[in-house]
Amino acid sequence: ENNILNRKISDLQHQLDINNSLIQDQVKIINYRNNKDFEGENLILPIYTANINTYKKEIKYFIEIPKALPLEEQLSIVANKLSIYCFSGLPITVMEIKSIDGLEIAVVNLKETEVNKGIDNLDELIGKTWKANYFQGSSGGIITSNQLVDTFLQNDYEGKWIDGVQFLYEGNIIEFDHVLGLSDINYR
């Protein structure tokens, strides 16, 4: 019983740390939003979510990305911030940017934490997981899909960016019912 309580306390402390980091990031971005030097050196991009009632795209947070970084590294920052702020720190890895028919497609792998690798029984999973928390349920699955696709594609950004994104789960095509569209390449 003490182990369970200690794990819950640890999880709550971790979430508090994430929330504090998020608040600091948002305040920094707001404070520097009209600073020409800051905006000249950084992209300010949104992390999107979907409205729970209408599923329309909404901005959830903003992130800053140094413009000087190569595109793959910029996408890795998007992946990291999306993981931390929206998906309980679950691993999101940009594996590569590949060219398909002259279009640049980012391949993004969604992974479980090491403690949950290979566990198929949902009752045995520890903490938040893709398959139990983000790929389940109609509304949750749609919101997960929208957050991932819209945030990676950045359709409103007019600078150099990827043309599409393909998501994998543990290195394989995603085959969960409620995250429709994540098994396909999504284009801008």
Short mmCIF file of C-alpha atoms in Angstrom, two decimals:
data_model
loop_
_atom_site.label_atom_id
_atom_site.label_comp_id
_atom_site.label_asym_id
_atom_site.label_seq_id
_atom_site.Cartn_x
_atom_site.Cartn_y
_atom_site.Cartn_z
CA GLU A 1 0.00 0.00 0.00
CA ASN A 2 2.86 2.41 0.77
CA ASN A 3 4.44 1.63 -2.60
CA ILE A 4 1.21 2.54 -4.37
CA LEU A 5 0.89 5.79 -2.42
CA ASN A 6 4.55 6.66 -3.05
CA ARG A 7 4.09 6.03 -6.76
CA LYS A 8 0.98 8.26 -6.79
CA ILE A 9 2.87 11.02 -4.97
CA SER A 10 5.74 10.69 -7.43
CA ASP A 11 3.31 10.87 -10.39
CA LEU A 12 1.62 13.96 -8.94
CA GLN A 13 4.99 15.65 -8.32
CA HIS A 14 6.03 14.86 -11.88
CA GLN A 15 2.80 16.38 -13.23
CA LEU A 16 3.30 19.46 -11.04
CA ASP A 17 6.83 19.87 -12.45
CA ILE A 18 5.46 19.60 -16.00
CA ASN A 19 2.76 22.18 -15.27
CA ASN A 20 5.32 24.58 -13.77
CA SER A 21 7.57 24.18 -16.81
CA LEU A 22 4.61 24.74 -19.12
CA ILE A 23 3.61 27.93 -17.31
CA GLN A 24 7.19 29.24 -17.47
CA ASP A 25 7.38 28.49 -21.21
CA GLN A 26 4.06 30.19 -21.91
CA VAL A 27 4.97 33.30 -19.88
CA LYS A 28 8.34 33.54 -21.69
CA ILE A 29 6.66 33.27 -25.10
CA ILE A 30 4.01 35.83 -24.18
CA ASN A 31 6.62 38.26 -22.81
CA TYR A 32 8.80 37.96 -25.93
CA ARG A 33 6.01 37.68 -28.50
CA ASN A 34 6.55 41.20 -29.89
CA ASN A 35 10.32 41.22 -29.48
CA LYS A 36 11.75 41.40 -33.03
CA ASP A 37 15.06 39.75 -32.02
CA PHE A 38 13.26 36.86 -30.33
CA GLU A 39 10.86 36.38 -33.24
CA GLY A 40 13.72 36.72 -35.71
CA GLU A 41 15.56 33.82 -34.12
CA ASN A 42 12.62 31.59 -33.11
CA LEU A 43 9.50 30.07 -34.56
CA ILE A 44 6.46 30.38 -32.34
CA LEU A 45 4.22 27.44 -33.20
CA PRO A 46 1.02 26.18 -31.61
CA ILE A 47 0.37 22.82 -30.08
CA TYR A 48 -3.14 22.00 -31.16
CA THR A 49 -5.95 20.08 -29.55
CA ALA A 50 -9.55 19.49 -30.56
CA ASN A 51 -12.68 20.87 -28.95
CA ILE A 52 -14.31 18.05 -26.97
CA ASN A 53 -17.78 18.91 -28.34
CA THR A 54 -17.09 19.83 -31.96
CA TYR A 55 -13.65 18.28 -32.61
CA LYS A 56 -12.62 21.56 -34.24
CA LYS A 57 -8.93 22.45 -34.03
CA GLU A 58 -7.98 24.74 -31.14
CA ILE A 59 -4.67 26.08 -29.91
CA LYS A 60 -3.72 24.57 -26.57
CA TYR A 61 -0.20 25.97 -26.04
CA PHE A 62 2.60 27.72 -27.88
CA ILE A 63 6.16 26.49 -28.23
CA GLU A 64 9.34 28.18 -29.36
CA ILE A 65 11.77 26.57 -31.76
CA PRO A 66 15.10 28.06 -32.87
CA LYS A 67 14.95 28.83 -36.59
CA ALA A 68 18.62 27.95 -37.05
CA LEU A 69 18.02 24.26 -36.29
CA PRO A 70 17.62 21.74 -39.11
CA LEU A 71 14.02 20.73 -39.82
CA GLU A 72 14.38 17.28 -38.25
CA GLU A 73 15.60 18.84 -34.99
CA GLN A 74 12.73 21.36 -35.08
CA LEU A 75 10.31 18.44 -35.44
CA SER A 76 12.01 16.68 -32.52
CA ILE A 77 11.32 19.73 -30.34
CA VAL A 78 7.67 19.61 -31.45
CA ALA A 79 7.60 15.90 -30.54
CA ASN A 80 9.18 16.48 -27.14
CA LYS A 81 6.89 19.37 -26.16
CA LEU A 82 3.82 17.51 -27.42
CA SER A 83 4.87 14.46 -25.41
CA ILE A 84 5.42 16.43 -22.21
CA TYR A 85 2.45 18.80 -22.40
CA CYS A 86 -0.23 16.56 -23.91
CA PHE A 87 0.74 12.90 -23.55
CA SER A 88 2.14 12.45 -20.04
CA GLY A 89 5.71 12.25 -21.28
CA LEU A 90 5.12 9.16 -23.43
CA PRO A 91 7.92 8.84 -25.99
CA ILE A 92 7.34 10.50 -29.37
CA THR A 93 10.34 10.13 -31.68
CA VAL A 94 10.92 11.61 -35.11
CA MET A 95 12.59 8.66 -36.83
CA GLU A 96 13.29 10.26 -40.21
CA ILE A 97 12.10 12.59 -42.90
CA LYS A 98 11.71 10.58 -46.08
CA SER A 99 10.91 11.70 -49.60
CA ILE A 100 7.79 10.17 -51.18
CA ASP A 101 6.85 11.38 -54.65
CA GLY A 102 8.92 14.51 -54.09
CA LEU A 103 7.20 15.31 -50.80
CA GLU A 104 8.95 15.42 -47.42
CA ILE A 105 7.20 13.06 -44.99
CA ALA A 106 8.12 12.88 -41.31
CA VAL A 107 7.95 9.39 -39.80
CA VAL A 108 7.04 9.63 -36.12
CA ASN A 109 7.11 6.69 -33.71
CA LEU A 110 4.85 6.61 -30.64
CA LYS A 111 6.27 4.30 -28.00
CA GLU A 112 5.24 2.98 -24.62
CA THR A 113 7.47 3.49 -21.61
CA GLU A 114 9.89 0.64 -20.94
CA VAL A 115 7.83 -0.61 -17.98
CA ASN A 116 4.84 -1.30 -20.29
CA LYS A 117 6.63 -2.81 -23.30
CA GLY A 118 5.07 -6.11 -24.36
CA ILE A 119 2.12 -5.97 -21.95
CA ASP A 120 -1.15 -6.70 -23.75
CA ASN A 121 -3.50 -6.90 -20.75
CA LEU A 122 -4.69 -3.33 -20.12
CA ASP A 123 -5.19 -4.10 -16.41
CA GLU A 124 -1.46 -4.77 -16.01
CA LEU A 125 -0.27 -1.48 -17.47
CA ILE A 126 1.43 1.02 -15.17
CA GLY A 127 0.79 4.77 -15.51
CA LYS A 128 -0.40 6.44 -18.70
CA THR A 129 -0.06 4.53 -21.95
CA TRP A 130 -0.85 5.13 -25.60
CA LYS A 131 -3.04 2.06 -25.92
CA ALA A 132 -5.02 2.45 -22.69
CA ASN A 133 -5.28 6.22 -22.34
CA TYR A 134 -4.86 7.88 -25.72
CA PHE A 135 -5.95 5.31 -28.31
CA GLN A 136 -9.12 4.25 -26.48
CA GLY A 137 -12.61 5.73 -26.72
CA SER A 138 -14.14 7.59 -29.63
CA SER A 139 -13.68 11.13 -28.30
CA GLY A 140 -10.26 10.50 -26.80
CA GLY A 141 -9.04 8.81 -29.96
CA ILE A 142 -10.24 11.66 -32.17
CA ILE A 143 -8.62 14.26 -29.92
CA THR A 144 -5.36 12.27 -29.85
CA SER A 145 -5.37 12.00 -33.64
CA ASN A 146 -6.11 15.69 -34.09
CA GLN A 147 -3.44 16.77 -31.59
CA LEU A 148 -0.76 14.70 -33.27
CA VAL A 149 -1.66 15.40 -36.91
CA ASP A 150 -2.46 19.11 -36.58
CA THR A 151 0.56 19.87 -34.40
CA PHE A 152 3.03 18.09 -36.66
CA LEU A 153 1.60 19.43 -39.93
CA GLN A 154 1.33 23.08 -38.81
CA ASN A 155 -0.96 23.93 -41.74
CA ASP A 156 -1.07 27.63 -40.81
CA TYR A 157 2.73 28.00 -40.89
CA GLU A 158 3.94 29.35 -44.22
CA GLY A 159 7.67 28.68 -43.85
CA LYS A 160 9.66 25.60 -44.86
CA TRP A 161 8.03 22.59 -43.24
CA ILE A 162 7.17 18.96 -43.90
CA ASP A 163 4.56 18.02 -46.48
CA GLY A 164 3.12 15.14 -44.48
CA VAL A 165 3.44 12.95 -41.43
CA GLN A 166 3.18 9.21 -40.85
CA PHE A 167 2.72 7.81 -37.36
CA LEU A 168 3.86 4.42 -36.13
CA TYR A 169 3.19 2.68 -32.83
CA GLU A 170 6.19 0.78 -31.51
CA GLY A 171 7.65 0.90 -35.02
CA ASN A 172 4.57 -0.59 -36.69
CA ILE A 173 1.48 0.70 -38.50
CA ILE A 174 -1.13 1.87 -35.98
CA GLU A 175 -4.05 -0.57 -35.80
CA PHE A 176 -6.34 0.86 -33.12
CA ASP A 177 -10.00 1.54 -33.91
CA HIS A 178 -10.42 4.96 -32.31
CA VAL A 179 -7.41 6.76 -33.78
CA LEU A 180 -8.58 6.74 -37.35
CA GLY A 181 -6.20 8.34 -39.77
CA LEU A 182 -3.07 7.74 -37.74
CA SER A 183 -2.37 4.62 -39.77
CA ASP A 184 -2.25 6.71 -42.99
CA ILE A 185 0.13 9.40 -44.17
CA ASN A 186 -1.50 12.76 -43.42
CA TYR A 187 -0.67 15.62 -45.79
CA ARG A 188 -0.76 19.40 -45.39
#
